[in-house]
Short mmCIF file of C-alpha atoms in Angstrom, two decimals:
data_model
loop_
_atom_site.label_atom_id
_atom_site.label_comp_id
_atom_site.label_asym_id
_atom_site.label_seq_id
_atom_site.Cartn_x
_atom_site.Cartn_y
_atom_site.Cartn_z
CA MET A 1 116.94 119.32 126.31
CA ASN A 2 119.03 116.39 124.79
CA PHE A 3 118.25 115.60 120.83
CA GLU A 4 121.22 113.11 120.21
CA LEU A 5 119.55 109.54 119.63
CA THR A 6 121.42 106.93 121.90
CA GLU A 7 123.72 104.56 120.28
CA GLU A 8 120.56 101.26 121.12
CA GLN A 9 118.63 103.78 119.38
CA LEU A 10 120.45 104.21 115.73
CA ALA A 11 121.13 100.42 115.76
CA VAL A 12 117.33 100.19 115.90
CA ARG A 13 116.90 102.64 113.06
CA ASP A 14 119.35 101.14 111.20
CA ALA A 15 118.32 97.71 111.43
CA ALA A 16 114.91 98.92 110.65
CA ARG A 17 116.19 101.04 107.33
CA ASP A 18 118.30 98.02 106.29
CA PHE A 19 115.09 95.53 106.50
CA ALA A 20 113.19 98.38 104.41
CA GLN A 21 115.33 99.44 102.37
CA ASN A 22 116.57 95.67 101.10
CA VAL A 23 113.81 93.20 102.02
CA LEU A 24 110.28 95.68 101.86
CA LYS A 25 110.99 97.50 98.32
CA GLU A 26 111.32 94.88 96.41
CA GLY A 27 108.20 93.57 96.13
CA VAL A 28 105.84 96.46 97.42
CA ILE A 29 104.40 97.30 94.57
CA GLU A 30 102.59 93.93 93.31
CA ARG A 31 101.82 93.60 96.78
CA ASP A 32 100.25 96.73 96.75
CA ASN A 33 98.61 95.84 92.95
CA GLU A 34 97.56 92.21 94.24
CA GLN A 35 96.40 93.18 97.71
CA ARG A 36 98.40 90.38 99.03
CA PHE A 37 99.64 90.46 103.07
CA PRO A 38 103.33 90.27 103.02
CA LYS A 39 102.50 87.35 105.11
CA GLU A 40 106.56 86.03 104.72
CA GLU A 41 107.90 90.14 105.41
CA ILE A 42 105.79 89.84 108.96
CA LYS A 43 107.58 87.16 110.13
CA GLN A 44 110.75 87.75 109.57
CA LEU A 45 109.16 91.06 111.05
CA GLY A 46 108.94 89.05 114.02
CA GLU A 47 112.08 87.32 113.81
CA LEU A 48 113.93 90.68 114.17
CA GLY A 49 112.61 91.35 116.73
CA PHE A 50 109.68 94.32 115.74
CA LEU A 51 106.61 93.11 116.58
CA GLY A 52 107.05 93.21 120.85
CA MET A 53 109.85 96.01 120.86
CA MET A 54 108.57 97.23 124.40
CA VAL A 55 107.74 94.27 126.25
CA ASP A 56 109.94 93.21 128.64
CA PRO A 57 112.00 90.11 127.58
CA LYS A 58 110.29 88.27 130.24
CA TYR A 59 107.32 88.03 127.49
CA GLY A 60 109.59 87.34 124.76
CA GLY A 61 110.22 91.15 123.96
CA GLY A 62 112.66 93.80 123.11
CA GLY A 63 112.61 95.80 126.43
CA MET A 64 113.09 98.81 124.42
CA ASP A 65 111.99 102.46 124.53
CA THR A 66 109.39 104.26 122.79
CA ILE A 67 111.07 106.34 120.70
CA SER A 68 113.36 103.09 119.63
CA TYR A 69 110.19 102.16 118.29
CA ALA A 70 108.76 105.53 116.65
CA LEU A 71 111.92 105.54 114.57
CA ALA A 72 111.60 101.80 113.69
CA MET A 73 107.59 102.77 112.71
CA GLU A 74 109.26 105.49 110.49
CA GLU A 75 112.00 103.63 108.63
CA ILE A 76 109.40 100.55 107.67
CA SER A 77 107.04 103.29 106.94
CA LYS A 78 109.05 104.86 104.51
CA VAL A 79 108.62 102.01 102.40
CA ASP A 80 105.69 99.68 103.41
CA ALA A 81 102.76 101.35 105.34
CA SER A 82 101.15 98.23 104.74
CA VAL A 83 103.61 96.91 106.93
CA SER A 84 104.11 99.57 109.34
CA VAL A 85 100.21 99.31 110.33
CA CYS A 86 100.41 95.32 111.20
CA MET A 87 103.34 96.45 113.31
CA SER A 88 102.10 99.66 114.67
CA VAL A 89 98.60 97.11 116.10
CA ASN A 90 100.60 94.16 117.31
CA ASN A 91 103.07 96.34 118.94
CA SER A 92 100.78 99.61 120.40
CA LEU A 93 96.84 97.61 120.70
CA VAL A 94 97.87 94.66 121.15
CA CYS A 95 101.28 93.85 123.53
CA TRP A 96 100.87 96.83 125.12
CA GLY A 97 97.35 96.22 126.08
CA LEU A 98 97.94 93.30 127.16
CA GLU A 99 100.93 93.84 129.21
CA THR A 100 100.11 96.61 130.79
CA TYR A 101 96.44 95.55 131.94
CA GLY A 102 96.56 91.90 131.87
CA THR A 103 96.51 88.91 133.88
CA GLU A 104 100.06 86.86 134.43
CA GLU A 105 98.09 83.80 132.70
CA GLN A 106 96.99 85.63 130.09
CA LYS A 107 100.77 87.26 129.50
CA GLN A 108 101.97 83.57 129.40
CA LYS A 109 98.82 82.64 127.18
CA TYR A 110 99.17 85.46 124.75
CA LEU A 111 101.44 88.17 125.37
CA ILE A 112 104.16 85.56 124.69
CA PRO A 113 103.55 84.30 120.94
CA LEU A 114 102.94 88.08 120.09
CA ALA A 115 105.39 89.89 121.34
CA SER A 116 107.71 86.95 120.01
CA GLY A 117 106.25 87.40 116.37
CA GLU A 118 104.75 83.68 116.53
CA LYS A 119 101.92 85.09 116.19
CA ILE A 120 100.30 88.33 115.38
CA GLY A 121 96.94 89.84 116.89
CA ALA A 122 94.29 92.43 115.97
CA PHE A 123 92.23 95.10 117.66
CA CYS A 124 89.05 95.17 117.35
CA LEU A 125 86.86 98.98 118.60
CA SER A 126 85.27 99.91 115.43
CA GLU A 127 81.34 98.97 114.41
CA PRO A 128 79.19 99.60 111.10
CA GLU A 129 77.63 102.10 113.60
CA ALA A 130 80.51 103.12 116.14
CA GLY A 131 84.01 104.46 114.54
CA SER A 132 84.81 107.94 116.32
CA ASP A 133 81.29 107.10 119.09
CA ALA A 134 83.35 104.43 120.58
CA THR A 135 80.58 104.51 123.37
CA SER A 136 78.15 102.89 120.87
CA GLN A 137 78.97 99.98 120.94
CA ARG A 138 76.42 97.48 119.48
CA THR A 139 78.79 94.01 119.84
CA THR A 140 77.14 93.33 123.44
CA ALA A 141 79.02 90.07 125.68
CA ILE A 142 76.37 88.82 127.78
CA ASP A 143 77.48 87.40 131.11
CA LYS A 144 76.28 83.56 131.38
CA GLY A 145 78.26 82.96 134.94
CA ASP A 146 81.62 80.87 133.73
CA HIS A 147 81.86 82.24 130.16
CA TYR A 148 80.30 85.40 128.16
CA LEU A 149 78.40 85.64 124.94
CA LEU A 150 79.71 87.41 122.38
CA ASN A 151 77.51 88.91 119.54
CA GLY A 152 78.37 91.68 116.96
CA THR A 153 79.93 92.28 114.08
CA LYS A 154 83.13 94.20 114.01
CA ASN A 155 84.28 96.58 110.90
CA TRP A 156 87.73 97.64 109.41
CA ILE A 157 90.31 95.38 111.16
CA THR A 158 93.65 95.41 110.41
CA ASN A 159 95.20 91.69 111.01
CA GLY A 160 91.80 90.60 110.07
CA SER A 161 92.24 87.10 108.85
CA SER A 162 96.11 87.12 109.69
CA ALA A 163 95.83 87.54 113.28
CA SER A 164 95.64 84.73 115.79
CA THR A 165 94.77 86.44 118.73
CA TYR A 166 92.09 89.38 119.27
CA ILE A 167 91.16 92.15 121.41
CA VAL A 168 87.00 92.48 121.30
CA ILE A 169 85.79 95.81 122.91
CA ALA A 170 81.61 94.82 123.47
CA GLN A 171 78.63 96.15 125.64
CA THR A 172 77.89 93.85 128.58
CA ASP A 173 75.83 96.28 130.29
CA VAL A 174 73.79 98.44 128.32
CA GLU A 175 72.07 100.47 131.45
CA LYS A 176 75.64 101.71 132.42
CA GLY A 177 77.18 103.15 129.44
CA HIS A 178 80.66 103.04 128.90
CA ARG A 179 81.11 101.98 132.33
CA GLY A 180 79.21 98.64 130.76
CA ILE A 181 81.71 97.95 127.99
CA ASN A 182 84.17 95.93 128.66
CA ALA A 183 87.58 93.84 126.44
CA PHE A 184 87.96 90.40 126.19
CA ILE A 185 90.81 88.14 124.81
CA VAL A 186 89.20 86.15 121.42
CA GLU A 187 91.18 83.23 119.87
CA ARG A 188 90.40 82.20 116.22
CA GLY A 189 88.87 79.11 115.73
CA MET A 190 86.50 79.90 119.07
CA GLU A 191 82.87 78.30 117.21
CA GLY A 192 80.72 81.16 116.49
CA PHE A 193 84.16 83.03 115.31
CA GLU A 194 84.01 84.18 111.95
CA VAL A 195 86.15 86.17 109.66
CA GLY A 196 84.28 88.32 106.80
CA ALA A 197 85.16 89.79 103.18
CA LYS A 198 88.01 91.43 102.88
CA GLU A 199 87.81 95.24 102.27
CA ASP A 200 89.06 96.76 99.00
CA LYS A 201 91.23 99.93 100.24
CA LEU A 202 92.36 102.81 98.57
CA GLY A 203 95.79 102.52 99.98
CA ILE A 204 97.60 100.09 102.48
CA ARG A 205 96.52 97.62 100.09
CA GLY A 206 98.48 94.80 101.66
CA SER A 207 97.24 95.06 104.74
CA ASP A 208 94.34 92.43 106.14
CA THR A 209 91.64 94.44 106.78
CA HIS A 210 88.04 92.63 106.93
CA THR A 211 85.06 92.73 109.04
CA LEU A 212 84.50 90.43 111.49
CA LEU A 213 81.04 88.15 112.80
CA PHE A 214 80.75 86.85 116.60
CA THR A 215 77.29 84.57 116.60
CA ASP A 216 76.89 83.19 120.41
CA VAL A 217 80.65 83.15 121.11
CA LYS A 218 81.55 82.03 124.36
CA VAL A 219 84.57 83.87 126.06
CA PRO A 220 85.91 82.25 129.15
CA LYS A 221 85.49 84.85 132.09
CA GLU A 222 89.07 84.25 132.70
CA ASN A 223 89.61 85.81 129.18
CA ARG A 224 88.45 89.63 130.13
CA ILE A 225 90.47 92.19 130.51
CA GLY A 226 90.75 93.86 133.44
CA GLU A 227 87.69 94.96 136.13
CA ASP A 228 83.91 95.25 135.13
CA GLY A 229 83.31 97.64 133.01
CA PHE A 230 87.26 98.35 132.23
CA GLY A 231 86.77 98.27 128.79
CA PHE A 232 86.25 101.85 127.56
CA LYS A 233 88.73 103.04 129.67
CA PHE A 234 91.27 99.83 128.77
CA ALA A 235 90.34 101.03 124.76
CA MET A 236 90.71 104.94 125.25
CA LYS A 237 94.48 104.24 127.08
CA THR A 238 95.09 101.79 124.90
CA LEU A 239 94.90 104.12 121.90
CA SER A 240 96.31 107.01 123.29
CA GLY A 241 99.57 105.02 122.79
CA GLY A 242 98.36 104.19 119.25
CA ARG A 243 98.41 107.69 118.15
CA ILE A 244 101.97 107.68 118.43
CA GLY A 245 102.36 104.49 116.43
CA ILE A 246 100.04 105.99 113.65
CA ALA A 247 102.06 109.07 113.82
CA SER A 248 105.16 107.50 113.17
CA GLN A 249 103.84 105.75 109.99
CA ALA A 250 102.51 108.76 108.57
CA LEU A 251 105.95 110.73 109.51
CA GLY A 252 107.44 107.70 107.68
CA ILE A 253 105.53 108.16 104.78
CA ALA A 254 106.15 111.50 104.32
CA ALA A 255 109.70 111.20 104.91
CA GLY A 256 110.04 108.50 102.06
CA ALA A 257 108.08 110.94 99.94
CA MET A 258 110.55 113.26 100.51
CA ASP A 259 114.06 111.22 99.87
CA LEU A 260 111.70 109.82 96.58
CA ALA A 261 111.19 113.63 95.56
CA VAL A 262 114.38 114.76 96.05
CA ALA A 263 116.74 112.08 94.66
CA TYR A 264 114.06 112.35 91.22
CA SER A 265 115.01 116.28 91.17
CA LYS A 266 118.43 115.96 91.19
CA GLU A 267 117.94 113.00 88.27
CA ARG A 268 115.31 115.18 86.08
CA LYS A 269 116.73 118.20 83.57
CA ALA A 270 114.25 120.70 82.36
CA PHE A 271 115.13 123.96 80.78
CA GLY A 272 118.78 122.93 80.64
CA LYS A 273 119.60 122.27 84.47
CA GLU A 274 118.26 119.76 86.82
CA ILE A 275 114.72 120.71 88.25
CA ASN A 276 116.10 121.32 91.86
CA GLN A 277 117.83 124.23 90.77
CA HIS A 278 115.04 126.18 89.96
CA GLN A 279 113.19 127.61 92.47
CA ALA A 280 109.87 126.07 92.40
CA ILE A 281 110.87 122.63 92.73
CA ALA A 282 113.88 123.45 95.60
CA PHE A 283 111.57 125.68 97.47
CA LYS A 284 109.07 122.63 97.82
CA ILE A 285 111.61 120.86 98.48
CA ALA A 286 112.15 123.03 102.03
CA ASP A 287 108.80 123.30 102.96
CA MET A 288 108.88 119.82 102.68
CA ALA A 289 112.21 119.35 104.62
CA THR A 290 110.69 121.64 107.03
CA ALA A 291 107.53 119.98 107.72
CA VAL A 292 108.94 116.88 107.92
CA GLU A 293 111.36 117.38 110.83
CA THR A 294 108.60 119.47 112.78
CA ALA A 295 106.43 116.02 112.71
CA ARG A 296 109.26 114.31 113.63
CA LEU A 297 110.16 116.27 116.84
CA MET A 298 106.41 116.14 118.02
CA VAL A 299 106.42 112.52 117.51
CA HIS A 300 109.65 112.12 119.43
CA LYS A 301 108.65 114.50 121.82
CA ALA A 302 105.21 112.13 122.55
CA ALA A 303 107.33 109.16 122.48
CA TRP A 304 109.84 110.63 124.88
CA GLU A 305 106.59 111.84 127.60
CA LYS A 306 105.35 108.21 126.92
CA ASP A 307 109.09 106.81 128.43
CA GLN A 308 109.33 108.95 131.35
CA GLY A 309 105.83 108.16 132.53
CA LEU A 310 103.95 111.17 131.54
CA ASN A 311 100.52 112.08 130.52
CA TYR A 312 100.66 111.90 126.81
CA ASP A 313 97.51 111.81 125.84
CA GLN A 314 97.64 115.90 124.18
CA SER A 315 101.24 115.37 122.77
CA GLY A 316 100.56 111.91 120.89
CA ALA A 317 97.02 113.59 119.65
CA MET A 318 98.54 116.99 119.22
CA ALA A 319 102.11 114.40 116.59
CA LYS A 320 98.87 112.13 115.10
CA LEU A 321 97.20 115.50 114.01
CA TYR A 322 100.11 116.76 112.40
CA ALA A 323 101.64 114.07 111.23
CA SER A 324 99.26 112.64 109.27
CA SER A 325 98.54 116.66 107.68
CA VAL A 326 102.04 116.58 106.56
CA ALA A 327 102.51 113.01 104.80
CA MET A 328 98.80 113.62 103.22
CA GLU A 329 100.44 117.24 101.79
CA GLN A 330 103.25 116.44 101.01
CA THR A 331 102.70 112.76 99.00
CA VAL A 332 100.84 115.53 97.06
CA GLU A 333 103.62 117.57 96.19
CA ALA A 334 105.80 114.55 95.53
CA VAL A 335 103.57 113.15 93.24
CA GLN A 336 103.73 117.13 91.73
CA ILE A 337 107.50 117.03 91.56
CA HIS A 338 107.77 113.67 89.44
CA GLY A 339 104.98 115.89 87.32
CA GLY A 340 103.75 112.87 84.70
CA TYR A 341 105.84 109.67 86.17
CA GLY A 342 104.64 110.71 90.23
CA PHE A 343 100.88 109.73 88.33
CA VAL A 344 102.19 105.96 87.65
CA LYS A 345 103.01 102.82 90.22
CA GLU A 346 106.56 102.37 89.25
CA TYR A 347 107.92 105.72 91.08
CA HIS A 348 106.29 104.64 94.62
CA VAL A 349 104.93 108.58 95.58
CA GLU A 350 101.39 107.61 94.11
CA ARG A 351 101.56 104.92 96.63
CA LEU A 352 102.98 106.55 99.26
CA MET A 353 99.78 109.65 98.85
CA ARG A 354 97.10 107.01 98.37
CA ASP A 355 98.63 105.17 101.69
CA ALA A 356 98.92 109.16 103.40
CA LYS A 357 95.11 109.34 103.80
CA ILE A 358 93.93 106.89 105.95
CA THR A 359 96.43 108.11 108.61
CA GLN A 360 94.02 111.24 108.72
CA ILE A 361 91.30 108.53 109.68
CA TYR A 362 92.52 105.30 111.74
CA GLU A 363 92.76 104.91 115.87
CA GLY A 364 90.87 108.55 116.31
CA THR A 365 90.19 111.04 113.19
CA SER A 366 92.02 114.30 112.90
CA GLU A 367 88.64 115.94 114.13
CA ILE A 368 88.92 113.68 117.57
CA GLN A 369 92.38 114.58 117.79
CA LYS A 370 91.40 118.29 117.79
CA ILE A 371 88.73 116.89 120.52
CA VAL A 372 91.16 115.54 122.88
CA ILE A 373 93.90 118.65 122.33
CA SER A 374 90.87 121.30 122.99
CA ARG A 375 89.55 119.55 126.11
CA GLY A 376 93.27 119.06 127.40
CA VAL A 377 94.14 122.92 126.76
CA LEU A 378 90.91 123.98 127.86
CA ASN A 379 90.53 122.16 131.02
CA SER A 380 94.21 123.08 131.97
#
């Protein structure tokens, strides 16, 4: 086993770290307070090549491996998870899904501007009554010959009002169950497509999360991804890779909180010495470092398996389950180490604690990850 990162991977990590610390950090508290989408920062992220990292260069992407993507996600997430979730959706769900399963025409029309960062995308699976149970799609797409007629509502959509290209999962044949589900490319501005209310969220408040409404939207036949009935499999395959992105985000949140806690423990004094000289704090930091490093190894293993063309369903689910738990637990500990200062926004850790919770929920709840993992173990 070789745990050493390549020069290219280190360069990607360092570039992401530099952008996070020198560009994102300055306004992150204000963006969180105002629930302001980081439009200019996302534009710069695209210009640096971070929105289509794994896409083939012939489609405008960076041609990088999944480990490089995980490293960049970790660094961005240490500072601003609202930016990293936009980055994750565009890379893991939209670009990867289009490149892997789209037609050449779809790639030329949609993938190139998405991979270059000229436009951003959204992935639309969740509904008011279909979250973890993705087979219960109420959004319908009726075959009308040369087009589909799309009707329904999607909830909790990241990049909801900022995206130009939306991948929408819809039921085309109720009788066939999940084999009657398809995935469609919907463009912003199509008649009958409306962006609904923005969600007022606990965390990742700078991200653009909306309800989307579709009323008799005409979607051309050529905008269907894959063969008829491929939509559910498309969604599951895409989300499997997406878990590596969210695991990397959770890892970054935890690592960012640990960095802040370590720095604070060297500055704050109590009972005549720095608080990290007290065993109670030193042991907390030891536990944090061990948990963060374990999560990092799990994330990198899942990313490596994806790069090797191996099945990464189980390793990705394990990485997301564990890293999201670490993010939640260790951000709470970071607040505790900061004491009263941890409870105010100026010190960043309270925001990281709020941001951490969503990593246990979106792109498959922790309970869903346990289903994936247990099936893999019991059926092996």
